[in-house]
PDB file of C-alpha atoms in Angstrom:
ATOM      1  CA  MET A   1      -4.092 -53.962  41.278  1.00 51.00           C
ATOM      2  CA  ASP A   2      -3.034 -55.641  37.944  1.00 60.00           C
ATOM      3  CA  GLN A   3      -6.596 -56.031  36.957  1.00 60.00           C
ATOM      4  CA  MET A   4      -7.361 -52.499  37.623  1.00 61.00           C
ATOM      5  CA  ALA A   5      -4.191 -51.423  35.601  1.00 58.00           C
ATOM      6  CA  ILE A   6      -5.495 -53.617  32.645  1.00 60.00           C
ATOM      7  CA  ALA A   7      -8.823 -51.999  32.910  1.00 58.00           C
ATOM      8  CA  ASP A   8      -7.388 -48.588  32.916  1.00 59.00           C
ATOM      9  CA  ARG A   9      -5.282 -49.300  29.785  1.00 65.00           C
ATOM     10  CA  ARG A  10      -8.309 -50.706  28.013  1.00 63.00           C
ATOM     11  CA  GLN A  11     -10.273 -47.699  28.868  1.00 67.00           C
ATOM     12  CA  LEU A  12      -7.344 -45.409  27.690  1.00 65.00           C
ATOM     13  CA  ARG A  13      -7.273 -47.385  24.340  1.00 68.00           C
ATOM     14  CA  ARG A  14     -10.877 -46.916  23.808  1.00 67.00           C
ATOM     15  CA  LYS A  15     -10.545 -43.113  24.342  1.00 64.00           C
ATOM     16  CA  LEU A  16      -7.559 -42.917  22.083  1.00 65.00           C
ATOM     17  CA  THR A  17      -9.648 -44.993  19.447  1.00 67.00           C
ATOM     18  CA  PHE A  18     -12.457 -42.564  19.850  1.00 65.00           C
ATOM     19  CA  TRP A  19     -10.499 -39.484  19.300  1.00 64.00           C
ATOM     20  CA  ARG A  20      -8.581 -40.877  16.367  1.00 69.00           C
ATOM     21  CA  VAL A  21     -11.856 -41.772  14.696  1.00 65.00           C
ATOM     22  CA  ALA A  22     -13.190 -38.350  15.468  1.00 68.00           C
ATOM     23  CA  ALA A  23      -9.949 -36.794  14.097  1.00 70.00           C
ATOM     24  CA  VAL A  24     -10.360 -38.646  10.822  1.00 67.00           C
ATOM     25  CA  LEU A  25     -13.935 -37.732  10.431  1.00 71.00           C
ATOM     26  CA  LEU A  26     -13.050 -34.122  11.275  1.00 73.00           C
ATOM     27  CA  LEU A  27     -10.389 -34.118   8.672  1.00 70.00           C
ATOM     28  CA  ILE A  28     -12.799 -35.681   6.056  1.00 69.00           C
ATOM     29  CA  ALA A  29     -15.329 -32.918   6.820  1.00 61.00           C
ATOM     30  CA  ALA A  30     -12.651 -30.120   6.601  1.00 58.00           C
ATOM     31  CA  LEU A  31     -11.610 -31.436   3.163  1.00 59.00           C
ATOM     32  CA  PHE A  32     -15.237 -31.663   2.095  1.00 53.00           C
ATOM     33  CA  VAL A  33     -15.747 -27.988   3.082  1.00 51.00           C
ATOM     34  CA  VAL A  34     -12.493 -26.978   1.316  1.00 50.00           C
ATOM     35  CA  TYR A  35     -13.715 -28.848  -1.834  1.00 48.00           C
ATOM     36  CA  ARG A  36     -17.143 -27.152  -1.772  1.00 51.00           C
ATOM     37  CA  PHE A  37     -15.667 -23.598  -1.495  1.00 49.00           C
ATOM     38  CA  ALA A  38     -12.602 -24.109  -3.767  1.00 47.00           C
ATOM     39  CA  VAL A  39     -13.729 -26.547  -6.338  1.00 46.00           C
ATOM     40  CA  ALA A  40     -17.437 -27.031  -6.431  1.00 49.00           C
ATOM     41  CA  GLU A  41     -20.034 -24.642  -7.804  1.00 53.00           C
ATOM     42  CA  PRO A  42     -21.157 -21.817  -5.456  1.00 57.00           C
ATOM     43  CA  GLU A  43     -23.659 -22.609  -2.873  1.00 51.00           C
ATOM     44  CA  SER A  44     -27.290 -22.802  -3.933  1.00 51.00           C
ATOM     45  CA  SER A  45     -26.348 -23.103  -7.551  1.00 61.00           C
ATOM     46  CA  ALA A  46     -27.899 -26.415  -7.914  1.00 75.00           C
ATOM     47  CA  ARG A  47     -31.401 -24.866  -8.370  1.00 90.00           C
ATOM     48  CA  PRO A  48     -32.001 -22.854 -11.565  1.00 95.00           C
ATOM     49  CA  HIS A  49     -30.585 -19.452 -11.535  1.00 96.00           C
ATOM     50  CA  ILE A  50     -28.889 -16.643 -13.470  1.00 97.00           C
ATOM     51  CA  ALA A  51     -25.204 -16.770 -12.996  1.00 97.00           C
ATOM     52  CA  LYS A  52     -23.165 -13.553 -12.444  1.00 98.00           C
ATOM     53  CA  ILE A  53     -19.405 -12.890 -12.580  1.00 97.00           C
ATOM     54  CA  GLU A  54     -17.416  -9.669 -11.886  1.00 97.00           C
ATOM     55  CA  ILE A  55     -14.486  -8.600 -13.975  1.00 97.00           C
ATOM     56  CA  SER A  56     -12.653  -5.659 -12.432  1.00 94.00           C
ATOM     57  CA  GLY A  57      -9.265  -4.122 -12.464  1.00 93.00           C
ATOM     58  CA  LEU A  58      -6.659  -4.816 -15.158  1.00 93.00           C
ATOM     59  CA  ILE A  59      -7.565  -7.512 -17.605  1.00 95.00           C
ATOM     60  CA  GLN A  60      -4.854 -10.209 -18.114  1.00 91.00           C
ATOM     61  CA  ASP A  61      -4.790 -13.893 -19.042  1.00 90.00           C
ATOM     62  CA  ASP A  62      -6.883 -15.234 -16.213  1.00 92.00           C
ATOM     63  CA  THR A  63      -7.049 -18.989 -16.251  1.00 94.00           C
ATOM     64  CA  GLU A  64      -9.234 -19.295 -13.135  1.00 96.00           C
ATOM     65  CA  LEU A  65     -11.843 -16.947 -14.787  1.00 97.00           C
ATOM     66  CA  LEU A  66     -11.910 -18.923 -17.976  1.00 97.00           C
ATOM     67  CA  GLU A  67     -12.499 -22.238 -15.982  1.00 96.00           C
ATOM     68  CA  ARG A  68     -15.195 -20.532 -14.122  1.00 97.00           C
ATOM     69  CA  LEU A  69     -16.858 -19.465 -17.318  1.00 97.00           C
ATOM     70  CA  GLN A  70     -16.547 -22.981 -18.660  1.00 97.00           C
ATOM     71  CA  LYS A  71     -18.252 -24.363 -15.529  1.00 96.00           C
ATOM     72  CA  ILE A  72     -21.160 -21.874 -16.127  1.00 97.00           C
ATOM     73  CA  ALA A  73     -21.392 -22.942 -19.786  1.00 97.00           C
ATOM     74  CA  ASP A  74     -21.603 -26.523 -18.745  1.00 96.00           C
ATOM     75  CA  SER A  75     -23.950 -26.038 -15.772  1.00 95.00           C
ATOM     76  CA  THR A  76     -27.503 -27.353 -16.314  1.00 94.00           C
ATOM     77  CA  SER A  77     -28.694 -25.017 -13.520  1.00 96.00           C
ATOM     78  CA  ALA A  78     -27.270 -21.705 -14.954  1.00 97.00           C
ATOM     79  CA  LYS A  79     -29.830 -20.418 -17.326  1.00 97.00           C
ATOM     80  CA  GLY A  80     -28.157 -17.067 -18.217  1.00 97.00           C
ATOM     81  CA  LEU A  81     -25.126 -15.064 -17.347  1.00 98.00           C
ATOM     82  CA  ILE A  82     -24.526 -11.342 -16.102  1.00 98.00           C
ATOM     83  CA  VAL A  83     -21.024 -10.128 -16.785  1.00 98.00           C
ATOM     84  CA  SER A  84     -20.411  -7.101 -14.521  1.00 98.00           C
ATOM     85  CA  ILE A  85     -17.506  -5.083 -15.670  1.00 98.00           C
ATOM     86  CA  SER A  86     -15.451  -2.441 -13.957  1.00 96.00           C
ATOM     87  CA  SER A  87     -12.211  -2.171 -15.834  1.00 96.00           C
ATOM     88  CA  PRO A  88      -9.930   0.207 -17.779  1.00 94.00           C
ATOM     89  CA  GLY A  89      -8.755  -2.739 -19.944  1.00 93.00           C
ATOM     90  CA  GLY A  90      -5.565  -4.634 -20.053  1.00 93.00           C
ATOM     91  CA  THR A  91      -3.929  -6.972 -22.504  1.00 93.00           C
ATOM     92  CA  THR A  92      -5.498  -7.602 -25.912  1.00 93.00           C
ATOM     93  CA  TYR A  93      -4.816 -11.223 -25.543  1.00 94.00           C
ATOM     94  CA  GLY A  94      -6.435 -11.411 -22.086  1.00 95.00           C
ATOM     95  CA  GLY A  95      -9.508  -9.600 -23.449  1.00 96.00           C
ATOM     96  CA  GLU A  96      -9.598 -11.938 -26.401  1.00 97.00           C
ATOM     97  CA  ARG A  97      -9.664 -15.122 -24.261  1.00 97.00           C
ATOM     98  CA  ILE A  98     -12.266 -13.778 -21.935  1.00 98.00           C
ATOM     99  CA  PHE A  99     -14.455 -12.634 -24.905  1.00 98.00           C
ATOM    100  CA  LYS A 100     -14.415 -16.107 -26.429  1.00 98.00           C
ATOM    101  CA  ALA A 101     -15.197 -17.827 -23.155  1.00 98.00           C
ATOM    102  CA  ILE A 102     -18.149 -15.460 -22.627  1.00 98.00           C
ATOM    103  CA  ARG A 103     -19.286 -16.365 -26.168  1.00 98.00           C
ATOM    104  CA  ALA A 104     -18.998 -19.997 -25.452  1.00 98.00           C
ATOM    105  CA  VAL A 105     -21.634 -19.535 -22.703  1.00 98.00           C
ATOM    106  CA  ALA A 106     -23.974 -17.820 -25.098  1.00 97.00           C
ATOM    107  CA  ASP A 107     -23.309 -20.599 -27.669  1.00 97.00           C
ATOM    108  CA  LYS A 108     -25.017 -22.976 -25.089  1.00 96.00           C
ATOM    109  CA  LYS A 109     -28.283 -21.021 -25.613  1.00 95.00           C
ATOM    110  CA  LYS A 110     -27.700 -19.039 -22.465  1.00 97.00           C
ATOM    111  CA  PRO A 111     -28.447 -15.242 -22.830  1.00 98.00           C
ATOM    112  CA  VAL A 112     -25.621 -13.145 -21.689  1.00 98.00           C
ATOM    113  CA  VAL A 113     -25.900  -9.548 -20.480  1.00 98.00           C
ATOM    114  CA  SER A 114     -22.888  -7.292 -20.189  1.00 98.00           C
ATOM    115  CA  ASP A 115     -23.375  -4.912 -17.209  1.00 98.00           C
ATOM    116  CA  VAL A 116     -21.133  -1.793 -17.588  1.00 97.00           C
ATOM    117  CA  ARG A 117     -20.569  -0.338 -14.111  1.00 94.00           C
ATOM    118  CA  THR A 118     -18.163   2.640 -13.534  1.00 94.00           C
ATOM    119  CA  LEU A 119     -15.874   1.751 -16.378  1.00 95.00           C
ATOM    120  CA  ALA A 120     -15.434  -0.682 -19.177  1.00 96.00           C
ATOM    121  CA  ALA A 121     -12.947   0.714 -21.651  1.00 95.00           C
ATOM    122  CA  SER A 122     -10.533  -0.640 -24.218  1.00 94.00           C
ATOM    123  CA  ALA A 123     -10.290  -4.484 -23.373  1.00 95.00           C
ATOM    124  CA  GLY A 124     -13.021  -3.918 -20.914  1.00 96.00           C
ATOM    125  CA  TYR A 125     -15.289  -2.727 -23.733  1.00 97.00           C
ATOM    126  CA  MET A 126     -13.929  -5.700 -25.858  1.00 97.00           C
ATOM    127  CA  ILE A 127     -15.313  -8.142 -23.165  1.00 97.00           C
ATOM    128  CA  ALA A 128     -18.541  -6.188 -22.979  1.00 98.00           C
ATOM    129  CA  THR A 129     -19.148  -6.802 -26.684  1.00 98.00           C
ATOM    130  CA  ALA A 130     -19.431 -10.437 -25.989  1.00 98.00           C
ATOM    131  CA  GLY A 131     -22.730  -9.984 -24.318  1.00 98.00           C
ATOM    132  CA  ASP A 132     -26.033 -10.388 -26.173  1.00 98.00           C
ATOM    133  CA  THR A 133     -26.951  -6.914 -24.960  1.00 98.00           C
ATOM    134  CA  ILE A 134     -25.028  -4.227 -23.048  1.00 98.00           C
ATOM    135  CA  VAL A 135     -26.416  -2.218 -20.142  1.00 98.00           C
ATOM    136  CA  ALA A 136     -24.788   0.743 -18.832  1.00 98.00           C
ATOM    137  CA  GLY A 137     -25.454   3.668 -16.304  1.00 97.00           C
ATOM    138  CA  ASP A 138     -25.931   7.113 -17.678  1.00 97.00           C
ATOM    139  CA  THR A 139     -22.510   8.198 -16.349  1.00 97.00           C
ATOM    140  CA  SER A 140     -20.622   4.992 -17.031  1.00 97.00           C
ATOM    141  CA  ILE A 141     -17.537   5.340 -19.090  1.00 97.00           C
ATOM    142  CA  THR A 142     -16.868   3.009 -22.002  1.00 97.00           C
ATOM    143  CA  GLY A 143     -15.299   3.025 -25.492  1.00 96.00           C
ATOM    144  CA  SER A 144     -11.471   3.825 -25.806  1.00 95.00           C
ATOM    145  CA  ILE A 145     -11.371   1.375 -28.811  1.00 96.00           C
ATOM    146  CA  GLY A 146      -7.686   0.939 -29.557  1.00 94.00           C
ATOM    147  CA  VAL A 147      -4.380  -0.742 -28.975  1.00 93.00           C
ATOM    148  CA  ILE A 148      -1.170   0.520 -27.608  1.00 90.00           C
ATOM    149  CA  PHE A 149       2.494  -0.756 -27.195  1.00 88.00           C
ATOM    150  CA  GLN A 150       4.713   1.045 -24.776  1.00 85.00           C
ATOM    151  CA  TYR A 151       8.353   0.578 -23.820  1.00 83.00           C
ATOM    152  CA  PRO A 152      10.611   2.752 -21.507  1.00 86.00           C
ATOM    153  CA  GLN A 153      13.691   4.611 -22.596  1.00 87.00           C
ATOM    154  CA  VAL A 154      16.496   4.412 -19.970  1.00 89.00           C
ATOM    155  CA  GLY A 155      19.393   5.284 -22.399  1.00 87.00           C
ATOM    156  CA  PRO A 156      19.678   8.975 -21.212  1.00 88.00           C
ATOM    157  CA  LEU A 157      19.705   7.975 -17.659  1.00 89.00           C
ATOM    158  CA  LEU A 158      22.523   5.334 -18.334  1.00 87.00           C
ATOM    159  CA  ASP A 159      24.495   8.224 -20.202  1.00 87.00           C
ATOM    160  CA  LYS A 160      24.318  10.321 -17.037  1.00 89.00           C
ATOM    161  CA  LEU A 161      25.459   7.600 -14.981  1.00 90.00           C
ATOM    162  CA  GLY A 162      28.272   6.796 -17.286  1.00 91.00           C
ATOM    163  CA  VAL A 163      27.101   3.286 -18.102  1.00 90.00           C
ATOM    164  CA  SER A 164      26.968   1.871 -21.607  1.00 85.00           C
ATOM    165  CA  LEU A 165      25.483  -1.311 -22.862  1.00 84.00           C
ATOM    166  CA  GLN A 166      27.134  -3.170 -25.717  1.00 87.00           C
ATOM    167  CA  GLU A 167      25.242  -5.970 -27.656  1.00 87.00           C
ATOM    168  CA  ILE A 168      25.840  -8.479 -30.351  1.00 91.00           C
ATOM    169  CA  LYS A 169      22.653  -9.496 -32.164  1.00 89.00           C
ATOM    170  CA  SER A 170      21.929 -12.260 -34.802  1.00 91.00           C
ATOM    171  CA  SER A 171      19.967  -9.719 -36.806  1.00 90.00           C
ATOM    172  CA  PRO A 172      19.115  -5.937 -36.688  1.00 87.00           C
ATOM    173  CA  MET A 173      15.533  -6.556 -35.542  1.00 89.00           C
ATOM    174  CA  LYS A 174      16.326  -8.884 -32.527  1.00 90.00           C
ATOM    175  CA  ALA A 175      15.115  -7.482 -29.201  1.00 86.00           C
ATOM    176  CA  GLU A 176      13.761  -4.285 -30.810  1.00 87.00           C
ATOM    177  CA  PRO A 177      12.520  -1.910 -29.592  1.00 87.00           C
ATOM    178  CA  SER A 178      15.208  -1.590 -26.865  1.00 87.00           C
ATOM    179  CA  PRO A 179      14.897   0.479 -23.756  1.00 87.00           C
ATOM    180  CA  PHE A 180      18.632   1.168 -24.017  1.00 87.00           C
ATOM    181  CA  HIS A 181      18.622   3.162 -27.336  1.00 86.00           C
ATOM    182  CA  GLU A 182      16.294   4.969 -29.794  1.00 87.00           C
ATOM    183  CA  PRO A 183      14.659   2.253 -31.815  1.00 87.00           C
ATOM    184  CA  PRO A 184      15.586   2.226 -35.628  1.00 89.00           C
ATOM    185  CA  GLU A 185      12.858   3.200 -38.126  1.00 92.00           C
ATOM    186  CA  GLU A 186      12.403  -0.564 -39.165  1.00 92.00           C
ATOM    187  CA  SER A 187      11.683  -1.273 -35.546  1.00 91.00           C
ATOM    188  CA  LYS A 188       8.890   1.339 -35.301  1.00 91.00           C
ATOM    189  CA  VAL A 189       7.397   0.025 -38.557  1.00 93.00           C
ATOM    190  CA  MET A 190       7.371  -3.546 -37.195  1.00 94.00           C
ATOM    191  CA  ILE A 191       5.798  -2.566 -34.093  1.00 92.00           C
ATOM    192  CA  ARG A 192       3.235  -0.339 -35.681  1.00 94.00           C
ATOM    193  CA  ASN A 193       2.216  -3.067 -38.024  1.00 95.00           C
ATOM    194  CA  MET A 194       1.721  -5.366 -35.178  1.00 94.00           C
ATOM    195  CA  VAL A 195      -0.467  -2.704 -33.287  1.00 94.00           C
ATOM    196  CA  MET A 196      -2.437  -2.033 -36.401  1.00 96.00           C
ATOM    197  CA  ASP A 197      -3.048  -5.713 -37.021  1.00 96.00           C
ATOM    198  CA  SER A 198      -4.546  -6.077 -33.418  1.00 95.00           C
ATOM    199  CA  TYR A 199      -6.371  -2.889 -33.773  1.00 96.00           C
ATOM    200  CA  ASN A 200      -8.051  -3.963 -37.063  1.00 97.00           C
ATOM    201  CA  TRP A 201      -9.013  -7.155 -35.311  1.00 97.00           C
ATOM    202  CA  PHE A 202     -10.615  -5.082 -32.577  1.00 97.00           C
ATOM    203  CA  VAL A 203     -12.441  -2.854 -34.944  1.00 97.00           C
ATOM    204  CA  ASP A 204     -13.815  -5.863 -36.971  1.00 98.00           C
ATOM    205  CA  LEU A 205     -14.967  -7.354 -33.528  1.00 98.00           C
ATOM    206  CA  VAL A 206     -16.806  -4.310 -32.667  1.00 98.00           C
ATOM    207  CA  ALA A 207     -18.443  -3.999 -36.122  1.00 98.00           C
ATOM    208  CA  ASP A 208     -19.589  -7.605 -35.979  1.00 98.00           C
ATOM    209  CA  ARG A 209     -20.953  -7.569 -32.529  1.00 98.00           C
ATOM    210  CA  ARG A 210     -22.709  -4.236 -32.661  1.00 98.00           C
ATOM    211  CA  LYS A 211     -23.924  -4.726 -36.228  1.00 97.00           C
ATOM    212  CA  LEU A 212     -22.350  -1.367 -37.371  1.00 98.00           C
ATOM    213  CA  PRO A 213     -20.611  -0.614 -40.659  1.00 98.00           C
ATOM    214  CA  ARG A 214     -16.899  -0.709 -40.255  1.00 97.00           C
ATOM    215  CA  ASP A 215     -16.489   2.857 -41.380  1.00 97.00           C
ATOM    216  CA  GLU A 216     -18.793   3.904 -38.636  1.00 97.00           C
ATOM    217  CA  VAL A 217     -16.825   2.003 -36.083  1.00 98.00           C
ATOM    218  CA  LEU A 218     -13.476   3.518 -37.356  1.00 97.00           C
ATOM    219  CA  LYS A 219     -14.747   6.981 -36.602  1.00 97.00           C
ATOM    220  CA  LEU A 220     -15.598   5.803 -32.962  1.00 97.00           C
ATOM    221  CA  ALA A 221     -12.301   3.855 -32.745  1.00 97.00           C
ATOM    222  CA  ASP A 222      -9.822   6.759 -32.281  1.00 95.00           C
ATOM    223  CA  GLY A 223      -9.312   6.164 -28.550  1.00 93.00           C
ATOM    224  CA  SER A 224     -12.354   8.310 -27.557  1.00 96.00           C
ATOM    225  CA  ILE A 225     -14.408   7.429 -24.375  1.00 96.00           C
ATOM    226  CA  PHE A 226     -18.063   8.017 -23.996  1.00 97.00           C
ATOM    227  CA  THR A 227     -20.600   8.152 -21.147  1.00 97.00           C
ATOM    228  CA  GLY A 228     -23.340   5.689 -21.205  1.00 97.00           C
ATOM    229  CA  ARG A 229     -25.701   8.255 -22.709  1.00 98.00           C
ATOM    230  CA  GLN A 230     -23.272   9.057 -25.431  1.00 98.00           C
ATOM    231  CA  ALA A 231     -22.646   5.335 -26.030  1.00 98.00           C
ATOM    232  CA  VAL A 232     -26.357   4.712 -26.456  1.00 98.00           C
ATOM    233  CA  ALA A 233     -26.432   7.402 -29.226  1.00 97.00           C
ATOM    234  CA  VAL A 234     -23.495   5.853 -31.119  1.00 97.00           C
ATOM    235  CA  LYS A 235     -24.833   2.427 -30.592  1.00 98.00           C
ATOM    236  CA  LEU A 236     -21.909   1.164 -28.634  1.00 98.00           C
ATOM    237  CA  ILE A 237     -24.286  -0.082 -25.837  1.00 98.00           C
ATOM    238  CA  ASP A 238     -27.978  -1.022 -26.016  1.00 98.00           C
ATOM    239  CA  THR A 239     -29.617   0.211 -22.919  1.00 97.00           C
ATOM    240  CA  LEU A 240     -29.233   2.638 -19.946  1.00 98.00           C
ATOM    241  CA  GLY A 241     -30.220   1.205 -16.703  1.00 96.00           C
ATOM    242  CA  GLY A 242     -29.415  -1.512 -14.034  1.00 94.00           C
ATOM    243  CA  GLU A 243     -30.874  -4.676 -12.490  1.00 94.00           C
ATOM    244  CA  THR A 244     -34.523  -3.983 -13.679  1.00 95.00           C
ATOM    245  CA  GLU A 245     -33.384  -3.588 -17.247  1.00 97.00           C
ATOM    246  CA  ILE A 246     -31.142  -6.548 -16.980  1.00 97.00           C
ATOM    247  CA  LYS A 247     -34.020  -8.720 -15.608  1.00 96.00           C
ATOM    248  CA  SER A 248     -36.358  -7.465 -18.318  1.00 96.00           C
ATOM    249  CA  TYR A 249     -33.959  -8.528 -20.901  1.00 97.00           C
ATOM    250  CA  PHE A 250     -33.771 -12.126 -19.618  1.00 97.00           C
ATOM    251  CA  GLU A 251     -37.522 -12.197 -19.327  1.00 97.00           C
ATOM    252  CA  SER A 252     -37.649 -11.194 -23.227  1.00 97.00           C
ATOM    253  CA  ARG A 253     -35.534 -14.056 -23.766  1.00 96.00           C
ATOM    254  CA  GLY A 254     -37.842 -16.489 -22.136  1.00 96.00           C
ATOM    255  CA  LEU A 255     -36.365 -16.868 -18.726  1.00 97.00           C
ATOM    256  CA  ASP A 256     -38.600 -16.698 -15.460  1.00 93.00           C
ATOM    257  CA  LYS A 257     -38.427 -13.231 -14.122  1.00 87.00           C
ATOM    258  CA  ASP A 258     -38.240 -14.722 -10.617  1.00 91.00           C
ATOM    259  CA  LEU A 259     -34.960 -16.679 -11.270  1.00 95.00           C
ATOM    260  CA  PRO A 260     -32.375 -15.781  -8.579  1.00 95.00           C
ATOM    261  CA  ILE A 261     -29.093 -14.260  -9.423  1.00 96.00           C
ATOM    262  CA  ILE A 262     -26.283 -16.117  -7.872  1.00 96.00           C
ATOM    263  CA  GLU A 263     -22.691 -14.711  -8.024  1.00 95.00           C
ATOM    264  CA  TRP A 264     -19.956 -17.149  -9.055  1.00 96.00           C
ATOM    265  CA  THR A 265     -16.917 -15.838  -7.402  1.00 92.00           C
ATOM    266  CA  ALA A 266     -13.281 -17.059  -7.508  1.00 86.00           C
ATOM    267  CA  PRO A 267     -12.469 -19.830  -5.138  1.00 81.00           C
ATOM    268  CA  SER A 268     -10.213 -17.662  -3.008  1.00 68.00           C
ATOM    269  CA  LYS A 269     -13.139 -15.376  -2.307  1.00 58.00           C
ATOM    270  CA  ARG A 270     -15.408 -18.268  -1.430  1.00 53.00           C
ATOM    271  CA  SER A 271     -12.806 -19.915   0.833  1.00 51.00           C
ATOM    272  CA  PRO A 272     -13.846 -20.290   4.475  1.00 52.00           C
ATOM    273  CA  PHE A 273     -10.244 -19.174   5.234  1.00 50.00           C
ATOM    274  CA  SER A 274     -10.688 -15.884   3.314  1.00 49.00           C
ATOM    275  CA  ILE A 275     -11.642 -14.019   6.491  1.00 46.00           C
ATOM    276  CA  PHE A 276      -8.026 -14.194   7.459  1.00 48.00           C
ATOM    277  CA  SER A 277      -6.730 -12.557   4.219  1.00 50.00           C
ATOM    278  CA  VAL A 278      -5.566  -9.078   4.212  1.00 47.00           C
ATOM    279  CA  ALA A 279      -8.783  -7.981   2.646  1.00 50.00           C
ATOM    280  CA  GLY A 280     -10.740  -9.965   5.027  1.00 53.00           C
ATOM    281  CA  LEU A 281      -9.008  -8.491   8.026  1.00 49.00           C
ATOM    282  CA  ALA A 282      -9.147  -5.117   6.700  1.00 50.00           C
ATOM    283  CA  LYS A 283     -12.878  -5.336   6.354  1.00 51.00           C
ATOM    284  CA  MET A 284     -13.295  -6.643  10.000  1.00 48.00           C
ATOM    285  CA  LEU A 285     -11.247  -3.629  11.201  1.00 49.00           C
ATOM    286  CA  GLY A 286     -13.129  -1.147   9.051  1.00 53.00           C
ATOM    287  CA  LEU A 287     -10.112  -0.357   6.809  1.00 49.00           C
ATOM    288  CA  ASP A 288     -11.548  -1.832   3.557  1.00 49.00           C
ATOM    289  CA  GLU A 289     -11.914   1.707   2.093  1.00 46.00           C
ATOM    290  CA  PHE A 290      -8.331   2.542   2.907  1.00 45.00           C
ATOM    291  CA  PHE A 291      -7.098  -0.741   1.183  1.00 44.00           C
ATOM    292  CA  SER A 292      -9.421   0.102  -1.881  1.00 45.00           C
ATOM    293  CA  ILE A 293      -7.796   3.474  -2.187  1.00 43.00           C
ATOM    294  CA  ALA A 294      -4.187   1.905  -1.910  1.00 47.00           C
ATOM    295  CA  ALA A 295      -5.291  -0.573  -4.559  1.00 45.00           C
ATOM    296  CA  SER A 296      -6.395   2.007  -7.100  1.00 44.00           C
ATOM    297  CA  ARG A 297      -3.131   3.812  -6.621  1.00 47.00           C
ATOM    298  CA  GLN A 298      -1.187   0.648  -7.457  1.00 46.00           C
ATOM    299  CA  LEU A 299      -3.242   0.329 -10.641  1.00 47.00           C
ATOM    300  CA  GLY A 300      -1.076   2.939 -12.456  1.00 50.00           C
ATOM    301  CA  THR A 301       2.166   0.870 -11.581  1.00 48.00           C
ATOM    302  CA  ASP A 302       0.603  -2.330 -12.582  1.00 52.00           C
ATOM    303  CA  LYS A 303       0.149  -1.153 -16.059  1.00 49.00           C
ATOM    304  CA  LEU A 304       3.893  -0.908 -16.446  1.00 45.00           C
ATOM    305  CA  PHE A 305       4.198  -4.640 -16.152  1.00 44.00           C
ATOM    306  CA  LEU A 306       1.624  -5.862 -18.564  1.00 51.00           C
ATOM    307  CA  ASP A 307       2.987  -8.189 -21.195  1.00 50.00           C
ATOM    308  CA  GLY A 308       2.223  -7.938 -24.814  1.00 54.00           C
ATOM    309  CA  LEU A 309      -0.008  -5.585 -26.626  1.00 67.00           C
ATOM    310  CA  VAL A 310      -2.204  -3.452 -24.448  1.00 71.00           C
ATOM    311  CA  SER A 311      -5.717  -2.141 -24.787  1.00 64.00           C
ATOM    312  CA  VAL A 312      -6.011   0.086 -21.638  1.00 68.00           C
ATOM    313  CA  TRP A 313      -7.474   3.488 -20.973  1.00 68.00           C
ATOM    314  CA  GLN A 314      -5.013   5.726 -19.301  1.00 60.00           C
ATOM    315  CA  VAL A 315      -6.386   8.774 -17.520  1.00 55.00           C
ATOM    316  CA  ASP A 316      -3.022  10.646 -17.378  1.00 52.00           C
ATOM    317  CA  GLY A 317      -2.048   9.803 -20.884  1.00 44.00           C
ATOM    318  CA  ARG A 318       1.211   8.185 -19.928  1.00 42.00           C
TER     319      ARG A 318
END
């Protein structure tokens, strides 16, 4: 009986050892999968290809996107880049950083095409100018070259509530403009000078990238928006079309016309666990269109919380 008990214990230990080793191997495999999805380059990107990224929604300082663009610049397999843009704009600083990151890809002798989809306005158009060529649809919306600084005024509301705000400042311009009182003229001059400095930088950028006289750009840089057809006429974009025209451009730059286009997505979108995200579950349940509408409604409120100078097209003018 003792021998049988010893044999049973040995067999149990062997089973435990097996499952422990299996668990360790499974953990290593899971970590490898997470690494491949979250850190490594997209699947199939080891072979020569044209990389593609999508920039949509409000543009802000996006560290992950900048890192992704740097990986594309350093990749020996990515021979070119398509930047697909659907954005009303965002912060000028966010647009500036993305613009420079895209130009860093082009500096590696990789042709870059800006693909204007539904909308690429304000900082969205700023980013589009980073491409070696800009392609848009006939009815795409672009332009809105300009800069804006907005701040709320809640003083009248506080007066109605019988609430007052007292402040002691080190100097008159500290924390101006304030949402609690009408800004002094000096404050308005300060903000306007700051806005105009960024605006002039934007105008110079467009003049340089589009090879247009500055005076000509100034005529277009009054905040006006243009359809794709109008934008071609005023030389804000190069070509009307889509994938066919994009591939033709790459071919004209010496790239193989049969190179596959591989999208480089954000790690969260490549994650094997993304199916359990709100968006993933919504798609499984057929509610993705509802969430898309809800997100577009949220866009208006998001603009209230953009930091710094803003270059964004606002449909309602508010």
